[in-house]
Structure formats: C-alpha cells, structure tokens
Coordinates of C-alpha atoms in Angstrom, one line a residue:
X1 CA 152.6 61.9 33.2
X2 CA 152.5 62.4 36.9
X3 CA 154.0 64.8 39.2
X4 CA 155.4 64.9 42.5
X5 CA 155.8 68.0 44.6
X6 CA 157.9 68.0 48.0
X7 CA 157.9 71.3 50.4
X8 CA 161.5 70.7 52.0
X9 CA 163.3 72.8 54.5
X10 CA 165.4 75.1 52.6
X11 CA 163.4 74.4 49.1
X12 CA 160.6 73.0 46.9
X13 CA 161.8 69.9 44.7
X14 CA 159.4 69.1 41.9
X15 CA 159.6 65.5 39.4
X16 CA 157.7 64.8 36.6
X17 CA 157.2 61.4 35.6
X18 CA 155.9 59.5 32.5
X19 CA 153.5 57.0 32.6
X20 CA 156.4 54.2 32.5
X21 CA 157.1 55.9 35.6
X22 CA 160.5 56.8 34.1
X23 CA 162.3 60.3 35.5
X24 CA 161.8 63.0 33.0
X25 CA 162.8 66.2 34.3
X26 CA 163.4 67.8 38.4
X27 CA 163.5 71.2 39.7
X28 CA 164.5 72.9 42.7
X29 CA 163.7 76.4 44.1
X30 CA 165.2 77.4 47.2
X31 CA 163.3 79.1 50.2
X32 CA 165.0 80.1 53.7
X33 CA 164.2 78.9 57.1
X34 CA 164.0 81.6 59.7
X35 CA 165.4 81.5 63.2
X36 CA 164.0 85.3 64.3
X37 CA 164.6 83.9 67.8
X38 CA 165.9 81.2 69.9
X39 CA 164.0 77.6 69.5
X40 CA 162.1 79.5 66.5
X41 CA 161.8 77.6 63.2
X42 CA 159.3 79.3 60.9
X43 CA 158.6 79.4 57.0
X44 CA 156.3 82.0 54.9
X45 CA 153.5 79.8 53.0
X46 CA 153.6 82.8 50.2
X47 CA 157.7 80.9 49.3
X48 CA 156.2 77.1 49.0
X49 CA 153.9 78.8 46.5
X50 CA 156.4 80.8 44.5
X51 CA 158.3 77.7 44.8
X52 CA 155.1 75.8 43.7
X53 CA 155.0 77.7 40.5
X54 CA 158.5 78.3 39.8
X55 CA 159.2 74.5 40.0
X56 CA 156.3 74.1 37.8
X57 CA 157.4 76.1 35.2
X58 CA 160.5 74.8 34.5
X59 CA 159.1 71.0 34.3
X60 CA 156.0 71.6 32.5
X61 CA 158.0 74.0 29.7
X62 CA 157.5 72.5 26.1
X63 CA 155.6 70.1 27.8
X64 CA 152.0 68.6 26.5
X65 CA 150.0 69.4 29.7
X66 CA 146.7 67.9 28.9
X67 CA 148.5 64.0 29.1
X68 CA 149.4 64.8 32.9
X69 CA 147.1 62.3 35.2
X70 CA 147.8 63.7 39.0
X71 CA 149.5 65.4 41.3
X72 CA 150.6 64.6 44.7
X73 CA 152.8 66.7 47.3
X74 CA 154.3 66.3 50.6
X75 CA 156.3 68.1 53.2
X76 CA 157.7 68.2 57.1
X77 CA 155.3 66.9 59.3
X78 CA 153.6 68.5 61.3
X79 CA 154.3 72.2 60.1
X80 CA 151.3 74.1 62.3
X81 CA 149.6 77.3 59.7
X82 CA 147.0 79.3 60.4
X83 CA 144.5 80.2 58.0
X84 CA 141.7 82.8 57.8
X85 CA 138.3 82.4 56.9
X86 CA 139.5 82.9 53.2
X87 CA 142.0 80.3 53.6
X88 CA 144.7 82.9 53.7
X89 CA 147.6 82.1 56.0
X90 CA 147.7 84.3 59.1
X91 CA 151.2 84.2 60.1
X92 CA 154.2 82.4 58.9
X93 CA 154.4 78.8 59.7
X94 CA 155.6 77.1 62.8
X95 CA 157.9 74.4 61.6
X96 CA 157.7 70.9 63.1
X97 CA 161.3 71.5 64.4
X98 CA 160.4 75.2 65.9
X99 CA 161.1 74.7 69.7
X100 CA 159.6 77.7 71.7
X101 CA 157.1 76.0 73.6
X102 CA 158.7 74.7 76.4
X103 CA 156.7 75.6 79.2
X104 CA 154.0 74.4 77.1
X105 CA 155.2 71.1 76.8
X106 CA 155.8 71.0 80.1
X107 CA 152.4 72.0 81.0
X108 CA 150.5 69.4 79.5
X109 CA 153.0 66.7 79.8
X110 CA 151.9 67.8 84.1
X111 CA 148.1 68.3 82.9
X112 CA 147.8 64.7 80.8
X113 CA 150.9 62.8 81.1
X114 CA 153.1 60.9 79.0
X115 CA 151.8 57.7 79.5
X116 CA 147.8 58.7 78.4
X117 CA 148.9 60.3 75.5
X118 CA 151.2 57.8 74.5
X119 CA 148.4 54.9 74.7
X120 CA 145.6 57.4 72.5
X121 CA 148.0 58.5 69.7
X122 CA 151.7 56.9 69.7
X123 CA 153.0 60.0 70.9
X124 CA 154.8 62.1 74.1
X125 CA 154.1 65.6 75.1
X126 CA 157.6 67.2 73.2
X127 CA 158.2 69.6 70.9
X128 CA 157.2 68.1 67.5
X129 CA 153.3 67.5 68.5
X130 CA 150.9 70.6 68.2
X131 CA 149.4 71.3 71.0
X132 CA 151.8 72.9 72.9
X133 CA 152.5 75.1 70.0
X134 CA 148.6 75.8 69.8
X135 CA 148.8 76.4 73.5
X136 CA 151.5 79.1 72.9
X137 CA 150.1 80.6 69.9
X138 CA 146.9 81.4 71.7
X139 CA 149.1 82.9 74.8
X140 CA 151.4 85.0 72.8
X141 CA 149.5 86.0 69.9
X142 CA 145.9 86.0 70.7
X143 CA 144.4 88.0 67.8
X144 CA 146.2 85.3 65.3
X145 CA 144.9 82.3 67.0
X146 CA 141.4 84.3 67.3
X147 CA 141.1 84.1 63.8
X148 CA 142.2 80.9 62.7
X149 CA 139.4 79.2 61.0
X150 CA 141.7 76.2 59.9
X151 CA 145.0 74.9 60.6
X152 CA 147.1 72.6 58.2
X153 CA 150.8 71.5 57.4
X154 CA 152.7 72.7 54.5
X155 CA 151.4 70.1 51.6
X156 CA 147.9 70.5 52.9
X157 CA 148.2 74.5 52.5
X158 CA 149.8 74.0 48.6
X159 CA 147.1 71.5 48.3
X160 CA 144.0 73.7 49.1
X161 CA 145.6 76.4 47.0
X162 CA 145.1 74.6 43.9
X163 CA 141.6 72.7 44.9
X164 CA 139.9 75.0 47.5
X165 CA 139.5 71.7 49.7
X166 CA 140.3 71.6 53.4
X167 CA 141.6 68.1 55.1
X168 CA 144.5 66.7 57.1
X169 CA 146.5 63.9 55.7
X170 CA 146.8 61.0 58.0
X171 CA 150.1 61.4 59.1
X172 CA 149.9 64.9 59.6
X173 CA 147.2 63.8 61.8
X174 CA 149.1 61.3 63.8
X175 CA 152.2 63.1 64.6
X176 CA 150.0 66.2 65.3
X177 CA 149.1 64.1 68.3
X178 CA 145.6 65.2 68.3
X179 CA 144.2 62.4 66.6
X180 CA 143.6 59.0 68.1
X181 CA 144.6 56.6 65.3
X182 CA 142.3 53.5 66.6
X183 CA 139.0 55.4 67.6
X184 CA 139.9 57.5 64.1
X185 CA 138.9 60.8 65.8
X186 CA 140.3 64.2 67.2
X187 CA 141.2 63.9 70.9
X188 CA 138.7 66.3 72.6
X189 CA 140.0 66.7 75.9
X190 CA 143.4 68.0 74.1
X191 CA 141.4 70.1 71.6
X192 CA 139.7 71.6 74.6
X193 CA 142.3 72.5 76.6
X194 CA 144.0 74.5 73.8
X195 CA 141.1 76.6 73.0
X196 CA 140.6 74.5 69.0
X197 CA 137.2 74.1 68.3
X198 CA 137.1 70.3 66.4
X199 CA 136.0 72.2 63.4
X200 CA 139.0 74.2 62.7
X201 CA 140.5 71.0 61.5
X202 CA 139.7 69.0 58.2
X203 CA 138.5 65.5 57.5
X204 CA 141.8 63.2 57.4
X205 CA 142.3 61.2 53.8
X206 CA 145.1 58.9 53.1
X207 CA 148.3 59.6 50.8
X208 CA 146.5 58.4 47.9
X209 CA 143.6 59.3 48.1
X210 CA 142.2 62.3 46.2
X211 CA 140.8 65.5 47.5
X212 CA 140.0 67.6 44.3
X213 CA 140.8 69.0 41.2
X214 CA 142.9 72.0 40.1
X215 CA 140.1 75.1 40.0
X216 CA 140.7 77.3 36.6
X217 CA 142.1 80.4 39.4
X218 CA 145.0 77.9 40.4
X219 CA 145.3 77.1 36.9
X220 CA 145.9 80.2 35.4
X221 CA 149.0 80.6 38.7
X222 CA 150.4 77.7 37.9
X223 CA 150.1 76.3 34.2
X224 CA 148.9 72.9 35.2
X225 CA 145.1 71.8 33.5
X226 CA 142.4 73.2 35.2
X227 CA 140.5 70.1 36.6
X228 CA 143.8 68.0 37.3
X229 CA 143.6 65.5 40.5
X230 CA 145.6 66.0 42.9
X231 CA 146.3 63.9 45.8
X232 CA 146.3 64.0 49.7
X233 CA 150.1 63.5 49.9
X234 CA 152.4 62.5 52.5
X235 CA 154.9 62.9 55.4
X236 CA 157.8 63.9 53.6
X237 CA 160.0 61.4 55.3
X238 CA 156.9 58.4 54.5
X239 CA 157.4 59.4 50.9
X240 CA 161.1 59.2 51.1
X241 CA 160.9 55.3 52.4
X242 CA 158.6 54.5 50.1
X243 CA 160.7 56.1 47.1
X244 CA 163.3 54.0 48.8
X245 CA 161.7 50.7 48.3
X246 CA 161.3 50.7 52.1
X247 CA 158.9 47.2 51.5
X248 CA 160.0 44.6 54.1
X249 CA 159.6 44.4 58.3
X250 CA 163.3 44.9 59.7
X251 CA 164.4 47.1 57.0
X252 CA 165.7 51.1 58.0
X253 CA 166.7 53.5 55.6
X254 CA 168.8 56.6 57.2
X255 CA 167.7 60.1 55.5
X256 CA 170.1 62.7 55.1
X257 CA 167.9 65.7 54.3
X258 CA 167.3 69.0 55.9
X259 CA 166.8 67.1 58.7
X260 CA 167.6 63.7 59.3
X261 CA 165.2 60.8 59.7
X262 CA 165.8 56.9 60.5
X263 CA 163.3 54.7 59.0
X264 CA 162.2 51.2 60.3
X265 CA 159.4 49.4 58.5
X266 CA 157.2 47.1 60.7
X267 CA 154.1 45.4 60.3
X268 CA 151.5 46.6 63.1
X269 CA 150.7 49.5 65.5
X270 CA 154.0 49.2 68.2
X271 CA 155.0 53.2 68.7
X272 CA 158.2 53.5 70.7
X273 CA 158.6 56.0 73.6
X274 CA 161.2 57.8 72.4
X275 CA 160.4 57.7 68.6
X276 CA 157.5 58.3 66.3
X277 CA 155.4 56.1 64.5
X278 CA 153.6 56.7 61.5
X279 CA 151.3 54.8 58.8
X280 CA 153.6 54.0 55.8
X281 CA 152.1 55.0 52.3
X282 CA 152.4 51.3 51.5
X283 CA 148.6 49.7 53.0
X284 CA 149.5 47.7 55.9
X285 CA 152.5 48.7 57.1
X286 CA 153.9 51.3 59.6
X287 CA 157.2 53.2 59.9
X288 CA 159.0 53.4 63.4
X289 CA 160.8 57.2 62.8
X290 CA 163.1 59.2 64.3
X291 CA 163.4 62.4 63.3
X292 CA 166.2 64.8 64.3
X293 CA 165.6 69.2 64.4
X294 CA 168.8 69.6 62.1
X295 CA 171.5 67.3 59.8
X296 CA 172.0 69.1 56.7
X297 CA 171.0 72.1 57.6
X298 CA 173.3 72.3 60.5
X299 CA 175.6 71.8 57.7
X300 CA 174.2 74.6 55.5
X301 CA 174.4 76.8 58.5
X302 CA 178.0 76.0 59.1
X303 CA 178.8 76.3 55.1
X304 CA 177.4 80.2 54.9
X305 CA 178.6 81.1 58.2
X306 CA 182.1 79.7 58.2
X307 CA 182.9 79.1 54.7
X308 CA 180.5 80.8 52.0
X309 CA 180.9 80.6 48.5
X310 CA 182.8 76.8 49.3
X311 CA 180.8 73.6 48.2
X312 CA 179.8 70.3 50.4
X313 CA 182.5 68.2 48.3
X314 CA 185.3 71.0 48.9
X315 CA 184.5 70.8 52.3
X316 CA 184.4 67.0 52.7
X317 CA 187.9 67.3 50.4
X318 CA 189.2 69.4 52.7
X319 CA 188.1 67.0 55.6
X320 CA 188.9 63.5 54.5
X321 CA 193.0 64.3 55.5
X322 CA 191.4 64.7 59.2
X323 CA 191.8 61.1 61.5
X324 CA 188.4 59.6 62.3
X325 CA 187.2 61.4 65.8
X326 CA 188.6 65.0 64.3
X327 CA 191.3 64.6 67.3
X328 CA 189.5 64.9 70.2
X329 CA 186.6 67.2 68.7
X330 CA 183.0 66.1 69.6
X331 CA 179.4 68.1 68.4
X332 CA 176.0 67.4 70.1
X333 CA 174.1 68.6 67.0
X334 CA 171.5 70.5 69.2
X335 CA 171.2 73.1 67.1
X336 CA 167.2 73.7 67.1
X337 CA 166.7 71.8 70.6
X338 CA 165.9 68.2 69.4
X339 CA 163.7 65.7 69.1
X340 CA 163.9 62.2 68.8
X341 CA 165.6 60.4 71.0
X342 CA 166.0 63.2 74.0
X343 CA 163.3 64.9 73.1
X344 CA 164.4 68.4 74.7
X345 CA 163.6 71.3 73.1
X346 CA 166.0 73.2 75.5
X347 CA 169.2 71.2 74.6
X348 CA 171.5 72.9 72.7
X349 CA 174.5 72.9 69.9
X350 CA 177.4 72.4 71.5
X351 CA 181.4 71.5 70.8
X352 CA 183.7 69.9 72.6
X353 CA 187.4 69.6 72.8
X354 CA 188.5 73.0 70.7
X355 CA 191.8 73.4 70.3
X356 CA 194.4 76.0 68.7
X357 CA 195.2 73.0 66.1
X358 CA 191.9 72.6 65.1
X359 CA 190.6 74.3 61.7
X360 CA 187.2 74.5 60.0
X361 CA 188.0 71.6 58.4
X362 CA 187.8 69.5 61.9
X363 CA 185.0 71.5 62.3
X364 CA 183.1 70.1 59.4
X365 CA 184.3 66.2 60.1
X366 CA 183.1 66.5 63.7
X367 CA 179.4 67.9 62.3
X368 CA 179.3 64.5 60.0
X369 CA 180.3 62.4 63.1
X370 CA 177.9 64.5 65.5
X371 CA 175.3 63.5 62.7
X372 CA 176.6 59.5 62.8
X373 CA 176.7 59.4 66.6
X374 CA 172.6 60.6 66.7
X375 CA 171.8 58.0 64.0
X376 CA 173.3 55.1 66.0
X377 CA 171.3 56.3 69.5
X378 CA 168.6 56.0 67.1
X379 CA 169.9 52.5 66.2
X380 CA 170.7 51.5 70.1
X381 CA 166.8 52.6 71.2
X382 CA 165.3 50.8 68.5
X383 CA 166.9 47.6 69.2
X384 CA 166.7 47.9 73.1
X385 CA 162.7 47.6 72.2
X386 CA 163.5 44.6 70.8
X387 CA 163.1 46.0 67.1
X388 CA 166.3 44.5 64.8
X389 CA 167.8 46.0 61.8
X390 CA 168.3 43.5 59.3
X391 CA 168.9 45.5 56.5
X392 CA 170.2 49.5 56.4
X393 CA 170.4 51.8 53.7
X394 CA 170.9 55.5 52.7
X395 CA 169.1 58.1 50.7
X396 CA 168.9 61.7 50.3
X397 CA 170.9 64.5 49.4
X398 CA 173.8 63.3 52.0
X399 CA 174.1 60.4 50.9
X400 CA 176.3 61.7 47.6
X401 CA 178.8 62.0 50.3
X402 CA 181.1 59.2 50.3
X403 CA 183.0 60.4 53.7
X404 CA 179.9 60.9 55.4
X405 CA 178.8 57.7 54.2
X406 CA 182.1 56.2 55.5
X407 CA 181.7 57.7 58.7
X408 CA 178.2 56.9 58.9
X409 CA 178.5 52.9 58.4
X410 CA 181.5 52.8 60.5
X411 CA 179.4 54.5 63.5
X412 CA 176.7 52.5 62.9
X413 CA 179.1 49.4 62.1
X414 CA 176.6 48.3 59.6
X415 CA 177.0 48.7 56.0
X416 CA 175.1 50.6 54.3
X417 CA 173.3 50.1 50.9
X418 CA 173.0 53.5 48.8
X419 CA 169.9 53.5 46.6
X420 CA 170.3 54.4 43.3
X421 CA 168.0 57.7 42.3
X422 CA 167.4 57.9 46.5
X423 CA 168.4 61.7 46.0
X424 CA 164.6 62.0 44.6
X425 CA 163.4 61.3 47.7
X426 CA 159.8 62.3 49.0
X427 CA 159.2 63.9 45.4
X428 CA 159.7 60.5 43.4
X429 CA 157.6 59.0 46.4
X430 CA 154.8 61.4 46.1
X431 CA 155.1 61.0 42.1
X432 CA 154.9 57.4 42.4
X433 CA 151.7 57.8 44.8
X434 CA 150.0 60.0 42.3
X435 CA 151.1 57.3 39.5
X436 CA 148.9 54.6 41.9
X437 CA 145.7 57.0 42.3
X438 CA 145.6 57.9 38.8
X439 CA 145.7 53.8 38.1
X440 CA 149.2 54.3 35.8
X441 CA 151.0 51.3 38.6
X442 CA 150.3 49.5 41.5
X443 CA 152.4 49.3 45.0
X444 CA 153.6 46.1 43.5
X445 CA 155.3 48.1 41.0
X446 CA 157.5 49.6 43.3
X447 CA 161.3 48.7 42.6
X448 CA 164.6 49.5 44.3
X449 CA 168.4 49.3 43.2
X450 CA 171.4 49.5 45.1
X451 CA 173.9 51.6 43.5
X452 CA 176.7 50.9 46.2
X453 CA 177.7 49.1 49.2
X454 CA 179.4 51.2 51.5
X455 CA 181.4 48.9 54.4
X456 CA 182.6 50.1 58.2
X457 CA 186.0 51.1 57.8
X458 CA 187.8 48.8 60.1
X459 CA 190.2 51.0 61.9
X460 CA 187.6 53.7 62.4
X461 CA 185.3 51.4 64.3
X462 CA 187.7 51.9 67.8
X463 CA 187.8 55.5 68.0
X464 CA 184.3 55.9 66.9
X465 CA 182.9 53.8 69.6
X466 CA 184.8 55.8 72.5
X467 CA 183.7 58.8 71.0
X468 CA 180.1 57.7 70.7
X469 CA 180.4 57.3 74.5
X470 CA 181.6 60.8 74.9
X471 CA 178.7 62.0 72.9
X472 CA 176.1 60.5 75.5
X473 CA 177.5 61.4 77.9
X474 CA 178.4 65.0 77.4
X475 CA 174.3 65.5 77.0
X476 CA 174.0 64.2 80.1
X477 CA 176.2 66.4 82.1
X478 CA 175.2 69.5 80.5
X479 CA 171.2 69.0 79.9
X480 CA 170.6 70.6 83.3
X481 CA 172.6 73.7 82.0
X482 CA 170.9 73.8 78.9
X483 CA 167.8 76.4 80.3
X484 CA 170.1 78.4 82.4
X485 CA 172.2 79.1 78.9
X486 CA 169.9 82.8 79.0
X487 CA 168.1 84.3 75.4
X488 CA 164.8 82.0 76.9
X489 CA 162.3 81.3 74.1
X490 CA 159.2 83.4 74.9

C-alpha cells in the first residue's frame, strides 16, 4: 500500500492505496484559514499536523501497516514558514494567496524589474512569489525573521516532521521565484536583497524522489512504520493534473478547489507573463498554470456568512430557478487580491448590479459565474500566446456541481469532460507518485476515465458573453480605486 497526503486550504485529505493502485479508504480533517487582517492569508503548521495524524488514524485503522511501501504529500505552493534552529515553526504560515506585501512587490518589481526576473525564473514580481513576503517579514517582524534558520512550504514542513530532513521540492522552488530553473541555483542577488542567507534554504529534489524515512519519534505520533519512505511531494495543483491524467501537450484541466487553478500541459520551458509555469510530475513535461487567491472558498465564505447550516447542493437547488447572468448581477471574485491573470494584490471583491429583487440565491449564481468569467480570461491569455486548448476537462471538489459545471462550459463554450474519481485530486496524485518511487507502477500506468460530458448550454452562451465583457471591464474602471478603499495591509 501507498499513501498520499494533501495539505489543502481548509483541510488535510489523506488516500491509501493498494498496490493495484486501487482506492481503499480517504479521510478528511478540516483546518481554518485565517484572515486576521486585510490581504492576510495565514495557516498554523501545529493543524496540518493534527490533521497529519488524525487522517492517519482513520486510514491506517485495522490496517496491516508493515505492507505500506511510501508516502508522499503535497500542498499550496509556495506557503512561506519559518522554522527555528530546532525545526520548530516560528510563526504561522504565510499562505501563497496572503496579499500584504504590496509595497513590497512594488519595490523590487522598481529594484529588478519584470522583465529580468521573468527571463531567470518564469516569474513576475506579484504576490505569489516570496521575496516580497521575505522582504516584509523582515520589516515588520524582525525578531521572527532573525531567527529563521530554514524556510519551507506546507508539504516540506509535514515532511521534515516525520524524517528530520530539510529540502525544497522543485516546484516549490520555481514558483518561490528564487530559484533559477536553467542554472539550477538560488538567485543571489534576490537572496541578498531580502536579508536570506542561501543556507536557510534546502537542497531541491524532485516529486518522486525520496528524502528519508519515518524516524521512530514520528512513528510513535503518527502510527505509520518507523523507517517508511517518504517522498518529496508536489505542488498540490501538479498532483491534481497528474491524478487527472493531464498526459498530452494542448490538454487543460480546470480545478475547482480551495482555490481555483487552470492547467495546460506543454512540452518545454515557455512561461507566460501573466501565468505561472511549473515542472509537471510526469518527466518531460511542464504545466502552464493559473492560479486564482479564492473559488471555493469564496464560496465557503459566502455559505457560513450568509447561509450556515445550508449545503453546496441546497444552495445550487436554490439557484438553478435563477436565468443565466443572475439578472444583471456581476462578482469580481477579488476576494484575497488576486493573482493570475491581473496579478493585483490590491484588487478587491466586489458586486455589481444589487437590486431589491435580488436574493442570496442570485448571490450564490453570480459567485459560480464570477468563478466562470476568471477561468475563461485564463482561457483568452493562454491562447493570445498562441497556446490552444484542444481538450478541457474538470476535477475537484466543484466539479460535483452540475450547475456550476453548466455555467462553467457555457462561459468557456467548450465542453467539458469530468474525470471520474477527479474529486481525489492532489492526494490520489501524490499516492500515485509514491506508488512510482516505491517501484509498485510506472508513469505509463497512469489512466484516466471520463465520467461525463458536460456541453455549453446554447441559450446561455449570449448573455454569458456580454456579461464576460462587463466583468473586464468593471476591473478596469475600479483597479485605481482599489488602494484608496482604506483598512491598508501593513
């Protein structure tokens, strides 16, 4: 058996799989983000652990532990912790949607430009890469940055719990952007600038390679086998394409998670401007990503705030009797700034059109659409850099919807294939990783199934398109307002 380990927004997911590479058992355990101030998006390390354990516990029970082969994790890339000289995390994490360094960003973007860092790493100066977040870290709190004697993500933390080893998985590295992918080194200049001596950061290993073994301490926390392998992991959204059967140049899956991700499979090194680019966990190919601060939880947020104790398909019951374009309502779903396309971490949520007709029930169609419309501006860059979509498809939780999968193809007008088990997501993916080090398959073995076709709905298509026009441009008038809003980040 193998397991797979994913460190989520709002929850670790754990999968077991048997050396057939057949589903066993899953388990969830939720843990919150917190928002403790505007542009803010941290997590405590101490609930991916708990959640580590508890997960754990429930697969492994009854379970003959000495036939398990590996273990492999992943997580949002690139969550920023700081760690002591004991490994101990010395503040919550900032996650790779947290949004408060603006002047930061726009500091070093004026100090190194766009274009330099673009041609070392793949990347722009915006509010998913690290040093600006370094930069702020060492300006507001001092003694923390002081002490940091490591930094990692989320899956590299979990992963030095049970092994005692330090590294940085490659794509951790390269959407850090402080690691230059060709010359396979840390960017100096960047490092210095910061205040981060080179050592503070690990030695980068790929997905499936390993980095240790369970140590008898972790063991005893845990109930896995002391001396179990465990892997480097992966980008949580890598993972999910690859659990996809995201194989084939021109191919995009669309992730509704947490956050949501589009996913565009391409055979060599061509980062776009306004996207992220990362290795995929197959060898030999990359993924062109975007990666937006909030989808489903913008939707959790809206579900405990509006309507608590009310489920996603009561809500999407409740909006199905609503006409496509919830009559004249439009969302930018800004809610955390956001990242890819616009990259503005100063943009904000915002809703257009309220009337005293419309109910919460408008409310939640217009978040679905507000979702659609940033997957197809996703869609349009791609394909102005001459990258085409062949073939689309859906995965994640979202994707049990079938409304929001009806408004999604018919914003996108594209079908769109839904992949059976694709709910597993980055867990399966770092599962089947795990499987590959510990020789059970190969990448060959990887297979895909398409549980459903979901096609545009035709008379959907019209108002969609206006609306999608409406969208842009409401961003566009109101982006200069955005920092004048007041409650700054700090």
């Amino acid at each position: 058996m193998v397991l797979g380990v994913d460190i989520g927004t709002t929850g670790v997911k754990a999968l077991l799989l048997s050396e057939e590479g057949r589903v066993l058992a899953e388990a969830e355990h939720p843990h919150a983000l917190r928002a403790p101030a505007p542009g803010f998006a941290e997590e405590d390390p101490e609930d991916w652990w708990q959640g580590l354990r508890a997960t754990l516990a429930r697969l492994l029970e009854g379970r003959d532990k000495a036939s398990l082969r590996a273990i492999g994790l992943s997580g949002m890339v690139p969550a920023l912790v700081l760690h002591d000289g004991e490994g101990r995390p010395l503040r919550p994490s900032l996650q790779q949607n947290d949004a408060r360094a603006v002047r930061e960003i726009k500091e070093l973007e004026a100090h190194f430009g766009n274009q330099w860092l673009f041609a070392r790493t793949g990347a722009t100066w915006n509010q998913q890469v690290l040093a600006p977040k370094l930069l702020w870290l060492r300006r507001h709190e001092p003694e923390a940055f002081a002490q940091a004697r490591w930094i990692s993500g989320s899956y590299e933390h979990l992963a030095f719990r049970l092994t005692g080893e330090r590294y940085q998985e490659a794509n951790w590295a390269l959407e850090s952007g402080l690691w230059d992918p060709k010359a396979e080194a840390w960017l100096a200049e960047v490092l210095a600038y910061v205040g981060l001596e080179p050592d503070r950061l690990g030695p980068v290993r790929r997905p499936h390679e390993g980095v240790g073994e369970v140590t008898g301490e972790a063991a005893r926390a845990t109930g896995l086998p002391k001396g179990l392998p465990v892997i480097a992991g992966s980008a949580d959204h890598i993972a999910a394409a690859l659990a996809s059967g995201l194989r084939e140049p021109g191919e995009a899956v669309v992730k509704l998670g947490g956050a949501g991700d589009f996913l565009y499979a391409i055979d060599r090194f061509a980062p776009v401007p306004e996207l992220f680019i990362d290795f995929h966990d197959l060898p030999g190919l990359f993924v062109i990503n975007g990666c937006m601060a909030t989808t489903g939880s913008l939707l959790k947020w809206f579900q405990g705030a509006f309507r608590p104790g009310v489920g996603f398909a009561q809500l999407d019951a409740e909006a199905e009797g609503i006409p496509p374009g919830s009559q004249g309502l439009v969302v930018l779903p800004y809610f955390l700034g956001e990242k890819t396309p616009i990259h503005d971490p100063e943009a904000r949520g915002t809703v257009v059109g309220l009337t005293l007709s419309h109910t919460p029930a408008h409310l939640w169609r217009a978040l679905l659409e507000a979702v659609a419309y940033a997957f197809r501006h996703h869609l349009e860059v791609l394909e102005a850099r001459g990258h085409r979509v062949e073939r689309l498809f859906v995965m994640d939780g979202g994707a049990r919807s079938p409304l929001w999968r009806r408004i999604l193809a018919s914003v996108l007008e594209r079908p769109l294939e839904r992949l059976l088990g694709g709910e597993r997501g980055s867990a399966y993916g770092t599962a089947f990783l795990a499987g590959v080090a510990a020789g059970l398959w190969g990448f060959a073995d990887l297979r895909r199934e398409v549980a459903e076709v979901t096609e545009p709905e035709p008379t959907w298509i019209p108002p969609y398109r206006e609306l999608y026009g409406v969208y842009r441009e409401v961003y566009q008038r109101l982006k200069d307002l955005y920092p004048r809003l007041g409650g700054g980040y700090a």
